[in-house]
PDB file of C-alpha atoms in Angstrom:
ATOM      1  CA  ALA P  15      -5.027  -7.511 -15.038  1.00  0.00           C
ATOM      2  CA  GLN P  16      -3.973  -8.580 -11.571  1.00  0.00           C
ATOM      3  CA  SER P  17      -6.155  -8.876  -8.517  1.00  0.00           C
ATOM      4  CA  VAL P  18      -5.957 -10.083  -4.945  1.00  0.00           C
ATOM      5  CA  THR P  19      -8.623 -11.604  -2.744  1.00  0.00           C
ATOM      6  CA  GLN P  20      -8.218 -11.812   1.004  1.00  0.00           C
ATOM      7  CA  LEU P  21     -10.639 -14.224   2.596  1.00  0.00           C
ATOM      8  CA  GLY P  22     -11.894 -12.980   5.927  1.00  0.00           C
ATOM      9  CA  SER P  23     -11.958  -9.304   6.738  1.00  0.00           C
ATOM     10  CA  HIS P  24     -11.459 -10.089  10.419  1.00  0.00           C
ATOM     11  CA  VAL P  25      -9.554 -12.932  12.055  1.00  0.00           C
ATOM     12  CA  SER P  26      -9.445 -13.408  15.793  1.00  0.00           C
ATOM     13  CA  VAL P  27      -6.982 -15.744  17.518  1.00  0.00           C
ATOM     14  CA  SER P  28      -5.803 -16.401  21.038  1.00  0.00           C
ATOM     15  CA  GLU P  29      -2.303 -15.481  22.104  1.00  0.00           C
ATOM     16  CA  GLY P  30      -0.030 -18.427  21.277  1.00  0.00           C
ATOM     17  CA  ALA P  31      -2.339 -19.818  18.609  1.00  0.00           C
ATOM     18  CA  LEU P  32      -1.561 -20.265  14.943  1.00  0.00           C
ATOM     19  CA  VAL P  33      -2.197 -17.285  12.709  1.00  0.00           C
ATOM     20  CA  LEU P  34      -3.416 -17.996   9.173  1.00  0.00           C
ATOM     21  CA  LEU P  35      -4.372 -15.135   6.883  1.00  0.00           C
ATOM     22  CA  ARG P  36      -5.516 -16.128   3.429  1.00  0.00           C
ATOM     23  CA  CYS P  37      -4.633 -14.508   0.130  1.00  0.00           C
ATOM     24  CA  ASN P  38      -5.438 -15.631  -3.377  1.00  0.00           C
ATOM     25  CA  TYR P  39      -4.242 -13.826  -6.446  1.00  0.00           C
ATOM     26  CA  SER P  40      -5.062 -13.604 -10.081  1.00  0.00           C
ATOM     27  CA  SER P  41      -2.330 -12.732 -12.526  1.00  0.00           C
ATOM     28  CA  SER P  42      -1.753 -13.248 -16.210  1.00  0.00           C
ATOM     29  CA  VAL P  43       2.005 -13.191 -15.714  1.00  0.00           C
ATOM     30  CA  PRO P  44       4.269 -14.583 -12.986  1.00  0.00           C
ATOM     31  CA  PRO P  45       3.382 -12.496  -9.967  1.00  0.00           C
ATOM     32  CA  TYR P  46       5.406 -10.674  -7.398  1.00  0.00           C
ATOM     33  CA  LEU P  47       3.516 -10.956  -4.136  1.00  0.00           C
ATOM     34  CA  PHE P  48       3.790  -8.999  -0.920  1.00  0.00           C
ATOM     35  CA  TRP P  49       2.346  -8.894   2.546  1.00  0.00           C
ATOM     36  CA  TYR P  50       2.167  -5.531   4.273  1.00  0.00           C
ATOM     37  CA  VAL P  51       1.141  -4.804   7.858  1.00  0.00           C
ATOM     38  CA  GLN P  52      -0.462  -1.650   9.163  1.00  0.00           C
ATOM     39  CA  TYR P  53      -0.347  -0.995  12.880  1.00  0.00           C
ATOM     40  CA  PRO P  54      -2.792   1.539  14.300  1.00  0.00           C
ATOM     41  CA  ASN P  55      -1.972   5.097  13.214  1.00  0.00           C
ATOM     42  CA  GLN P  56       1.003   3.961  11.193  1.00  0.00           C
ATOM     43  CA  GLY P  57       1.834   3.456   7.531  1.00  0.00           C
ATOM     44  CA  LEU P  58       2.169   0.221   5.612  1.00  0.00           C
ATOM     45  CA  GLN P  59       5.220  -1.840   6.487  1.00  0.00           C
ATOM     46  CA  LEU P  60       6.545  -4.692   4.376  1.00  0.00           C
ATOM     47  CA  LEU P  61       6.368  -8.073   6.122  1.00  0.00           C
ATOM     48  CA  LEU P  62       7.665 -10.252   3.319  1.00  0.00           C
ATOM     49  CA  LYS P  63       7.723 -10.687  -0.433  1.00  0.00           C
ATOM     50  CA  TYR P  64       7.736 -13.472  -2.994  1.00  0.00           C
ATOM     51  CA  THR P  65      10.017 -12.929  -5.945  1.00  0.00           C
ATOM     52  CA  SER P  66      10.214 -16.461  -7.421  1.00  0.00           C
ATOM     53  CA  ALA P  67      13.474 -17.341  -5.652  1.00  0.00           C
ATOM     54  CA  ALA P  68      11.828 -19.658  -3.105  1.00  0.00           C
ATOM     55  CA  THR P  69       8.225 -20.670  -2.560  1.00  0.00           C
ATOM     56  CA  LEU P  70       8.448 -20.438   1.232  1.00  0.00           C
ATOM     57  CA  VAL P  71       9.252 -16.908   2.227  1.00  0.00           C
ATOM     58  CA  LYS P  72      10.234 -15.812   5.706  1.00  0.00           C
ATOM     59  CA  GLY P  73       9.559 -12.310   6.855  1.00  0.00           C
ATOM     60  CA  ILE P  74       9.861 -10.149   9.912  1.00  0.00           C
ATOM     61  CA  ASN P  75       8.333 -10.858  13.313  1.00  0.00           C
ATOM     62  CA  GLY P  76       8.172 -14.618  12.732  1.00  0.00           C
ATOM     63  CA  PHE P  77       5.763 -14.488   9.808  1.00  0.00           C
ATOM     64  CA  GLU P  78       6.110 -16.614   6.708  1.00  0.00           C
ATOM     65  CA  ALA P  79       4.139 -17.233   3.539  1.00  0.00           C
ATOM     66  CA  GLU P  80       4.082 -19.994   0.997  1.00  0.00           C
ATOM     67  CA  PHE P  81       3.545 -19.388  -2.691  1.00  0.00           C
ATOM     68  CA  LYS P  82       1.413 -22.142  -4.238  1.00  0.00           C
ATOM     69  CA  LYS P  83       1.032 -21.660  -7.954  1.00  0.00           C
ATOM     70  CA  SER P  84      -1.439 -24.527  -8.344  1.00  0.00           C
ATOM     71  CA  GLU P  85      -3.745 -22.902  -5.794  1.00  0.00           C
ATOM     72  CA  THR P  86      -2.897 -19.301  -6.777  1.00  0.00           C
ATOM     73  CA  SER P  87      -2.399 -18.655  -3.086  1.00  0.00           C
ATOM     74  CA  PHE P  88       0.052 -16.821  -0.868  1.00  0.00           C
ATOM     75  CA  HIS P  89      -1.249 -17.383   2.658  1.00  0.00           C
ATOM     76  CA  LEU P  90       0.456 -15.745   5.609  1.00  0.00           C
ATOM     77  CA  THR P  91       1.171 -17.770   8.735  1.00  0.00           C
ATOM     78  CA  LYS P  92       2.758 -17.440  12.125  1.00  0.00           C
ATOM     79  CA  PRO P  93       3.022 -20.428  14.464  1.00  0.00           C
ATOM     80  CA  SER P  94       2.304 -18.531  17.668  1.00  0.00           C
ATOM     81  CA  ALA P  95       0.452 -15.240  17.833  1.00  0.00           C
ATOM     82  CA  HIS P  96       1.617 -12.441  20.060  1.00  0.00           C
ATOM     83  CA  MET P  97      -0.447  -9.536  21.324  1.00  0.00           C
ATOM     84  CA  SER P  98       1.775  -7.190  19.339  1.00  0.00           C
ATOM     85  CA  ASP P  99       0.677  -8.876  16.087  1.00  0.00           C
ATOM     86  CA  ALA P 100      -2.708  -7.182  16.302  1.00  0.00           C
ATOM     87  CA  ALA P 101      -2.895  -5.077  13.168  1.00  0.00           C
ATOM     88  CA  GLU P 102      -4.341  -4.988   9.676  1.00  0.00           C
ATOM     89  CA  TYR P 103      -2.630  -7.146   7.073  1.00  0.00           C
ATOM     90  CA  PHE P 104      -2.680  -6.514   3.358  1.00  0.00           C
ATOM     91  CA  CYS P 105      -1.751  -8.873   0.558  1.00  0.00           C
ATOM     92  CA  ALA P 106      -0.614  -7.207  -2.658  1.00  0.00           C
ATOM     93  CA  VAL P 107       0.521  -8.151  -6.141  1.00  0.00           C
ATOM     94  CA  SER P 108       2.992  -6.118  -8.124  1.00  0.00           C
ATOM     95  CA  ALA P 109       1.717  -5.299 -11.552  1.00  0.00           C
ATOM     96  CA  GLY P 110       2.689  -3.062 -14.343  1.00  0.00           C
ATOM     97  CA  GLY P 111       5.223  -2.767 -17.047  1.00  0.00           C
ATOM     98  CA  GLY P 112       8.467  -1.052 -17.768  1.00  0.00           C
ATOM     99  CA  SER P 113       9.629   0.519 -14.566  1.00  0.00           C
ATOM    100  CA  ASN P 114       6.195   1.138 -13.132  1.00  0.00           C
ATOM    101  CA  TYR P 115       5.285  -1.720 -10.852  1.00  0.00           C
ATOM    102  CA  LYS P 116       2.300  -0.471  -8.930  1.00  0.00           C
ATOM    103  CA  LEU P 117       0.778  -2.555  -6.162  1.00  0.00           C
ATOM    104  CA  THR P 118      -2.721  -3.980  -6.317  1.00  0.00           C
ATOM    105  CA  PHE P 119      -3.972  -4.630  -2.793  1.00  0.00           C
ATOM    106  CA  GLY P 120      -6.519  -6.888  -1.237  1.00  0.00           C
ATOM    107  CA  LYS P 121      -9.144  -5.473   1.111  1.00  0.00           C
ATOM    108  CA  GLY P 122      -7.113  -6.306   4.163  1.00  0.00           C
ATOM    109  CA  THR P 123      -7.602  -8.607   7.135  1.00  0.00           C
ATOM    110  CA  LEU P 124      -7.824  -7.217  10.628  1.00  0.00           C
ATOM    111  CA  LEU P 125      -6.090  -9.544  13.073  1.00  0.00           C
ATOM    112  CA  THR P 126      -7.207  -9.453  16.686  1.00  0.00           C
ATOM    113  CA  VAL P 127      -5.191 -11.333  19.303  1.00  0.00           C
ATOM    114  CA  ASN P 128      -7.004 -12.231  22.507  1.00  0.00           C
ATOM    115  CA  PRO P 129      -5.150 -12.796  25.786  1.00  0.00           C
TER     116      PRO P 129
ATOM    117  CA  GLU S  23      16.302   4.249   9.184  1.00  0.00           C
ATOM    118  CA  PRO S  24      15.156   6.356   6.241  1.00  0.00           C
ATOM    119  CA  GLU S  25      11.429   6.814   5.959  1.00  0.00           C
ATOM    120  CA  VAL S  26       8.757   8.432   3.860  1.00  0.00           C
ATOM    121  CA  THR S  27       7.133  11.327   5.679  1.00  0.00           C
ATOM    122  CA  GLN S  28       3.744  12.813   4.957  1.00  0.00           C
ATOM    123  CA  THR S  29       2.168  16.039   6.105  1.00  0.00           C
ATOM    124  CA  PRO S  30      -0.297  16.840   7.464  1.00  0.00           C
ATOM    125  CA  SER S  31      -1.395  13.693   9.275  1.00  0.00           C
ATOM    126  CA  HIS S  32      -4.988  14.850   9.206  1.00  0.00           C
ATOM    127  CA  GLN S  33      -6.688  17.526   7.135  1.00  0.00           C
ATOM    128  CA  VAL S  34     -10.266  18.675   7.218  1.00  0.00           C
ATOM    129  CA  THR S  35     -11.484  20.742   4.295  1.00  0.00           C
ATOM    130  CA  GLN S  36     -14.724  22.061   2.946  1.00  0.00           C
ATOM    131  CA  MET S  37     -16.182  20.637  -0.241  1.00  0.00           C
ATOM    132  CA  GLY S  38     -14.962  22.546  -3.265  1.00  0.00           C
ATOM    133  CA  GLN S  39     -11.735  23.671  -1.637  1.00  0.00           C
ATOM    134  CA  GLU S  40      -8.282  22.818  -2.948  1.00  0.00           C
ATOM    135  CA  VAL S  41      -5.970  20.668  -0.855  1.00  0.00           C
ATOM    136  CA  ILE S  42      -2.321  19.804  -1.203  1.00  0.00           C
ATOM    137  CA  LEU S  43      -0.982  16.687   0.444  1.00  0.00           C
ATOM    138  CA  ARG S  44       2.747  16.616   0.916  1.00  0.00           C
ATOM    139  CA  CYS S  45       5.241  13.794   0.932  1.00  0.00           C
ATOM    140  CA  VAL S  46       8.987  13.618   1.351  1.00  0.00           C
ATOM    141  CA  PRO S  47      10.150  10.335  -0.189  1.00  0.00           C
ATOM    142  CA  ILE S  48      13.349   8.582   0.798  1.00  0.00           C
ATOM    143  CA  SER S  49      16.186  10.651  -0.598  1.00  0.00           C
ATOM    144  CA  ASN S  50      17.743   8.291  -3.156  1.00  0.00           C
ATOM    145  CA  HIS S  51      14.439   6.893  -4.415  1.00  0.00           C
ATOM    146  CA  LEU S  52      13.351   7.456  -7.982  1.00  0.00           C
ATOM    147  CA  TYR S  53       9.801   6.090  -8.245  1.00  0.00           C
ATOM    148  CA  PHE S  54       6.927   7.734  -6.437  1.00  0.00           C
ATOM    149  CA  TYR S  55       3.318   6.760  -5.891  1.00  0.00           C
ATOM    150  CA  TRP S  56       0.095   7.919  -4.359  1.00  0.00           C
ATOM    151  CA  TYR S  57      -2.478   5.456  -3.081  1.00  0.00           C
ATOM    152  CA  ARG S  58      -5.674   6.031  -1.189  1.00  0.00           C
ATOM    153  CA  GLN S  59      -7.867   4.012   1.133  1.00  0.00           C
ATOM    154  CA  ILE S  60     -11.481   4.949   1.622  1.00  0.00           C
ATOM    155  CA  LEU S  61     -12.686   3.820   5.024  1.00  0.00           C
ATOM    156  CA  GLY S  62     -13.534   0.137   4.956  1.00  0.00           C
ATOM    157  CA  GLN S  63     -12.253  -0.380   1.440  1.00  0.00           C
ATOM    158  CA  LYS S  64      -9.045  -1.575  -0.138  1.00  0.00           C
ATOM    159  CA  VAL S  65      -5.929   0.471  -0.750  1.00  0.00           C
ATOM    160  CA  GLU S  66      -6.167   1.759  -4.335  1.00  0.00           C
ATOM    161  CA  PHE S  67      -3.480   2.965  -6.691  1.00  0.00           C
ATOM    162  CA  LEU S  68      -3.848   6.553  -7.852  1.00  0.00           C
ATOM    163  CA  VAL S  69      -0.716   7.527  -9.734  1.00  0.00           C
ATOM    164  CA  SER S  70       2.933   6.718 -10.299  1.00  0.00           C
ATOM    165  CA  PHE S  71       5.653   9.241 -11.076  1.00  0.00           C
ATOM    166  CA  TYR S  72       9.123   8.779 -12.489  1.00  0.00           C
ATOM    167  CA  ASN S  73      11.639  11.052 -14.130  1.00  0.00           C
ATOM    168  CA  ASN S  74       9.473  14.092 -13.442  1.00  0.00           C
ATOM    169  CA  GLU S  75       6.417  12.809 -15.183  1.00  0.00           C
ATOM    170  CA  ILE S  76       3.409  10.626 -14.569  1.00  0.00           C
ATOM    171  CA  SER S  77       4.073   7.072 -15.695  1.00  0.00           C
ATOM    172  CA  GLU S  78       0.628   5.686 -14.961  1.00  0.00           C
ATOM    173  CA  LYS S  79      -2.624   6.877 -13.448  1.00  0.00           C
ATOM    174  CA  SER S  80      -5.812   5.126 -12.474  1.00  0.00           C
ATOM    175  CA  GLU S  81      -9.381   5.966 -13.427  1.00  0.00           C
ATOM    176  CA  ILE S  82      -9.737   7.680 -10.069  1.00  0.00           C
ATOM    177  CA  PHE S  83      -7.007  10.169 -10.971  1.00  0.00           C
ATOM    178  CA  ASP S  84      -9.138  12.532 -13.018  1.00  0.00           C
ATOM    179  CA  ASP S  85      -8.571  16.167 -13.945  1.00  0.00           C
ATOM    180  CA  GLN S  86      -9.187  17.234 -10.359  1.00  0.00           C
ATOM    181  CA  PHE S  87      -5.953  15.549  -9.303  1.00  0.00           C
ATOM    182  CA  SER S  88      -2.388  16.550 -10.061  1.00  0.00           C
ATOM    183  CA  VAL S  89       1.053  15.630  -8.785  1.00  0.00           C
ATOM    184  CA  GLU S  90       4.284  17.562  -8.670  1.00  0.00           C
ATOM    185  CA  ARG S  91       7.829  17.220  -7.513  1.00  0.00           C
ATOM    186  CA  PRO S  92       8.538  20.923  -7.246  1.00  0.00           C
ATOM    187  CA  ASP S  93      11.946  20.970  -5.627  1.00  0.00           C
ATOM    188  CA  GLY S  94      13.503  17.545  -6.024  1.00  0.00           C
ATOM    189  CA  SER S  95      12.553  16.425  -2.547  1.00  0.00           C
ATOM    190  CA  ASN S  96       8.836  16.998  -1.964  1.00  0.00           C
ATOM    191  CA  PHE S  97       6.206  15.051  -3.878  1.00  0.00           C
ATOM    192  CA  THR S  98       2.760  16.592  -3.698  1.00  0.00           C
ATOM    193  CA  LEU S  99      -0.766  15.522  -4.529  1.00  0.00           C
ATOM    194  CA  LYS S 100      -3.209  18.326  -5.246  1.00  0.00           C
ATOM    195  CA  ILE S 101      -6.947  17.945  -5.371  1.00  0.00           C
ATOM    196  CA  ARG S 102      -8.342  21.028  -7.076  1.00  0.00           C
ATOM    197  CA  SER S 103     -11.939  20.985  -5.916  1.00  0.00           C
ATOM    198  CA  THR S 104     -12.577  18.420  -3.243  1.00  0.00           C
ATOM    199  CA  LYS S 105     -15.700  16.283  -3.143  1.00  0.00           C
ATOM    200  CA  LEU S 106     -17.179  14.381  -0.234  1.00  0.00           C
ATOM    201  CA  GLU S 107     -16.093  11.121  -1.830  1.00  0.00           C
ATOM    202  CA  ASP S 108     -12.455  12.241  -1.748  1.00  0.00           C
ATOM    203  CA  SER S 109     -12.489  11.611   2.003  1.00  0.00           C
ATOM    204  CA  ALA S 110      -9.917   8.881   2.517  1.00  0.00           C
ATOM    205  CA  MET S 111      -6.485   8.051   3.850  1.00  0.00           C
ATOM    206  CA  TYR S 112      -3.874   9.006   1.261  1.00  0.00           C
ATOM    207  CA  PHE S 113      -0.564   7.159   1.247  1.00  0.00           C
ATOM    208  CA  CYS S 114       2.615   8.212  -0.477  1.00  0.00           C
ATOM    209  CA  ALA S 115       5.175   5.555  -1.398  1.00  0.00           C
ATOM    210  CA  SER S 116       8.606   5.501  -2.964  1.00  0.00           C
ATOM    211  CA  ARG S 117      10.926   2.893  -4.428  1.00  0.00           C
ATOM    212  CA  SER S 118      14.625   2.971  -5.160  1.00  0.00           C
ATOM    213  CA  GLY S 119      14.508   1.061  -8.414  1.00  0.00           C
ATOM    214  CA  GLY S 120      12.281  -0.159 -11.188  1.00  0.00           C
ATOM    215  CA  ASP S 121      12.736  -3.860 -10.536  1.00  0.00           C
ATOM    216  CA  PRO S 122       9.289  -5.321  -9.789  1.00  0.00           C
ATOM    217  CA  ASN S 123      10.326  -6.860  -6.476  1.00  0.00           C
ATOM    218  CA  THR S 124      11.903  -3.673  -5.149  1.00  0.00           C
ATOM    219  CA  GLU S 125      10.179  -2.780  -1.928  1.00  0.00           C
ATOM    220  CA  ALA S 126       7.819   0.167  -1.834  1.00  0.00           C
ATOM    221  CA  PHE S 127       8.179   2.221   1.343  1.00  0.00           C
ATOM    222  CA  PHE S 128       5.010   3.886   2.554  1.00  0.00           C
ATOM    223  CA  GLY S 129       4.415   6.976   4.605  1.00  0.00           C
ATOM    224  CA  GLN S 130       2.061   7.076   7.572  1.00  0.00           C
ATOM    225  CA  GLY S 131      -0.675   8.591   5.472  1.00  0.00           C
ATOM    226  CA  THR S 132      -2.760  11.749   5.493  1.00  0.00           C
ATOM    227  CA  ARG S 133      -6.349  11.374   6.549  1.00  0.00           C
ATOM    228  CA  LEU S 134      -8.405  13.756   4.421  1.00  0.00           C
ATOM    229  CA  THR S 135     -11.897  14.588   5.582  1.00  0.00           C
ATOM    230  CA  VAL S 136     -14.099  16.599   3.239  1.00  0.00           C
ATOM    231  CA  VAL S 137     -17.114  18.179   4.893  1.00  0.00           C
TER     232      VAL S 137
END
């Protein structure tokens, strides 16, 4: 079975500061990993995904994540936070078999950006 | 840009009543999902649907729940007799293919409140 742990339910940074949101996974098979963002009153939007092609993955809005197999981690970073980055961020692992690859999510991390 | 749409955005219902949550997936997508998020908890998988049948369901998806794709465009989730603990945000998602790294597109969600 696959699982995801997001360390820190709430992260607060200043505008312009580094954003680091942590995600650790557990998977018995090579994982497919995703970061989704949820802005207030909106659905889940894909930020980026790891599909084994490259360990450093770049996504939208300046975010990137690095897959580290030895640490079973897929932390999300952004060098300089912007006010518009305030949202909830979810790490997820794709699990299943055949054609059914459901997502298993972490609990989410709420990012607050202070002016 | 194509998107998954869900209606209604918010539904309040009395305990014991039936509710139907509606979703219109992206038109050329073949794989459909329902997830839910109880307030303060993680997004949880409920059910996946492909080729007009359920491909997987979670423990949460008991006999009170059912899904349908009645007309080739809508994808509905029915809860036969709602309970207080069914109060949650329900997300519909769709994917174009069965490859595990194919992106899942999410709707904005329906907030169900059972009173």
